[in-house]
C-alpha positions as a LaTeX table, in Angstrom:
\begin{tabular}{lrrr}
\hline
Residue & $x$ (\AA) & $y$ (\AA) & $z$ (\AA) \\
\hline
Ser1 & 0.10 & $-0.09$ & 0.05 \\
Arg2 & 3.18 & 2.34 & 0.32 \\
Gly3 & 1.39 & 4.34 & 3.28 \\
Lys4 & $-2.10$ & 5.09 & 1.06 \\
Ile5 & $-5.48$ & 3.49 & 2.29 \\
Pro6 & $-7.04$ & 1.88 & $-0.18$ \\
Thr7 & $-10.31$ & 2.95 & $-1.06$ \\
Leu8 & $-13.40$ & 2.37 & $-3.39$ \\
Pro9 & $-14.17$ & 4.85 & $-6.21$ \\
Pro10 & $-17.26$ & 6.98 & $-5.01$ \\
Arg11 & $-20.96$ & 5.72 & $-5.99$ \\
Pro12 & $-24.39$ & 7.54 & $-5.56$ \\
Leu13 & $-26.00$ & 6.79 & $-2.01$ \\
Glu14 & $-29.38$ & 5.28 & $-1.64$ \\
Glu15 & $-31.65$ & 7.01 & 0.70 \\
Asn16 & $-30.50$ & 6.49 & 4.76 \\
Glu17 & $-27.16$ & 4.75 & 3.23 \\
Leu18 & $-24.44$ & 5.90 & 5.48 \\
Val19 & $-20.67$ & 5.04 & 4.67 \\
Gly20 & $-17.18$ & 5.23 & 5.86 \\
Thr21 & $-13.71$ & 3.97 & 5.54 \\
Pro22 & $-13.61$ & 0.40 & 6.86 \\
Val23 & $-10.78$ & $-0.51$ & 9.39 \\
Ser24 & $-11.77$ & $-4.16$ & 8.90 \\
Pro25 & $-13.16$ & $-6.57$ & 6.17 \\
Gly26 & $-16.86$ & $-7.06$ & 5.78 \\
Val27 & $-19.94$ & $-5.18$ & 5.01 \\
Val28 & $-22.79$ & $-5.00$ & 7.65 \\
Ile29 & $-26.68$ & $-3.71$ & 7.07 \\
Gly30 & $-29.09$ & $-3.09$ & 9.92 \\
Pro31 & $-30.78$ & $-0.67$ & 12.05 \\
Val32 & $-28.38$ & 2.37 & 13.33 \\
Arg33 & $-28.66$ & 3.69 & 17.08 \\
Val34 & $-27.28$ & 6.95 & 16.80 \\
Leu35 & $-25.83$ & 8.29 & 20.21 \\
Ser36 & $-24.07$ & 11.33 & 21.06 \\
Arg37 & $-22.89$ & 10.37 & 24.72 \\
Val38 & $-22.37$ & 6.99 & 26.48 \\
Glu39 & $-23.71$ & 7.50 & 29.74 \\
Gly40 & $-27.15$ & 5.89 & 30.36 \\
Ser41 & $-26.83$ & 4.42 & 26.44 \\
Ser42 & $-27.58$ & 1.14 & 25.22 \\
Ile43 & $-27.99$ & $-0.81$ & 22.02 \\
Gln44 & $-29.86$ & $-3.75$ & 21.20 \\
Pro45 & $-28.15$ & $-6.81$ & 19.81 \\
Gly46 & $-27.29$ & $-6.18$ & 15.82 \\
Glu47 & $-27.66$ & $-2.39$ & 15.75 \\
Ile48 & $-25.09$ & $-0.30$ & 14.38 \\
Leu49 & $-23.82$ & 2.50 & 16.30 \\
Val50 & $-23.38$ & 5.69 & 15.06 \\
Thr51 & $-21.67$ & 8.52 & 17.18 \\
Lys52 & $-19.13$ & 11.46 & 16.84 \\
Ala53 & $-16.08$ & 9.83 & 18.58 \\
Thr54 & $-15.55$ & 6.76 & 21.12 \\
Asp55 & $-13.23$ & 6.01 & 24.14 \\
Pro56 & $-12.45$ & 2.98 & 26.45 \\
Gly57 & $-15.75$ & 3.97 & 28.00 \\
Trp58 & $-17.89$ & 2.85 & 24.94 \\
Thr59 & $-16.55$ & $-0.68$ & 24.78 \\
Pro60 & $-19.33$ & $-2.09$ & 26.61 \\
Leu61 & $-21.77$ & $-0.90$ & 23.67 \\
Phe62 & $-19.56$ & $-2.77$ & 21.43 \\
Leu63 & $-20.64$ & $-6.13$ & 22.51 \\
Asn64 & $-24.20$ & $-6.07$ & 21.08 \\
Ala65 & $-23.04$ & $-3.78$ & 17.84 \\
Arg66 & $-22.95$ & $-5.24$ & 14.52 \\
Gly67 & $-20.98$ & $-2.33$ & 13.35 \\
Val68 & $-19.88$ & 1.04 & 14.39 \\
Leu69 & $-19.78$ & 4.61 & 12.28 \\
Leu70 & $-17.91$ & 7.21 & 13.77 \\
Glu71 & $-17.70$ & 10.71 & 12.57 \\
Ser72 & $-14.26$ & 11.19 & 13.78 \\
Gly73 & $-11.50$ & 8.48 & 13.66 \\
Gly74 & $-9.10$ & 6.65 & 11.64 \\
Thr75 & $-8.05$ & 3.48 & 10.39 \\
Leu76 & $-5.77$ & 2.71 & 13.46 \\
Gln77 & $-8.47$ & 3.75 & 15.74 \\
His78 & $-9.48$ & 0.86 & 18.02 \\
Gly79 & $-13.04$ & 2.20 & 18.11 \\
\hline
\end{tabular}
């Protein structure tokens, strides 16, 4: 890769579709749960967690998450 992250060419998004730069292989489809803070929050098994950023305090929510989509982060972030 010579220091470059491979990406797919952009394509038109479908209604209510969210995309991001993957940090692991695979594709997930499912209902999303948009959260602005972790305190008092929960997600149901199979939901996709959508938030601005995470820190280690979010770890318990990852157990039920089918996927995580962050506004801020990168390919070396641990979620």
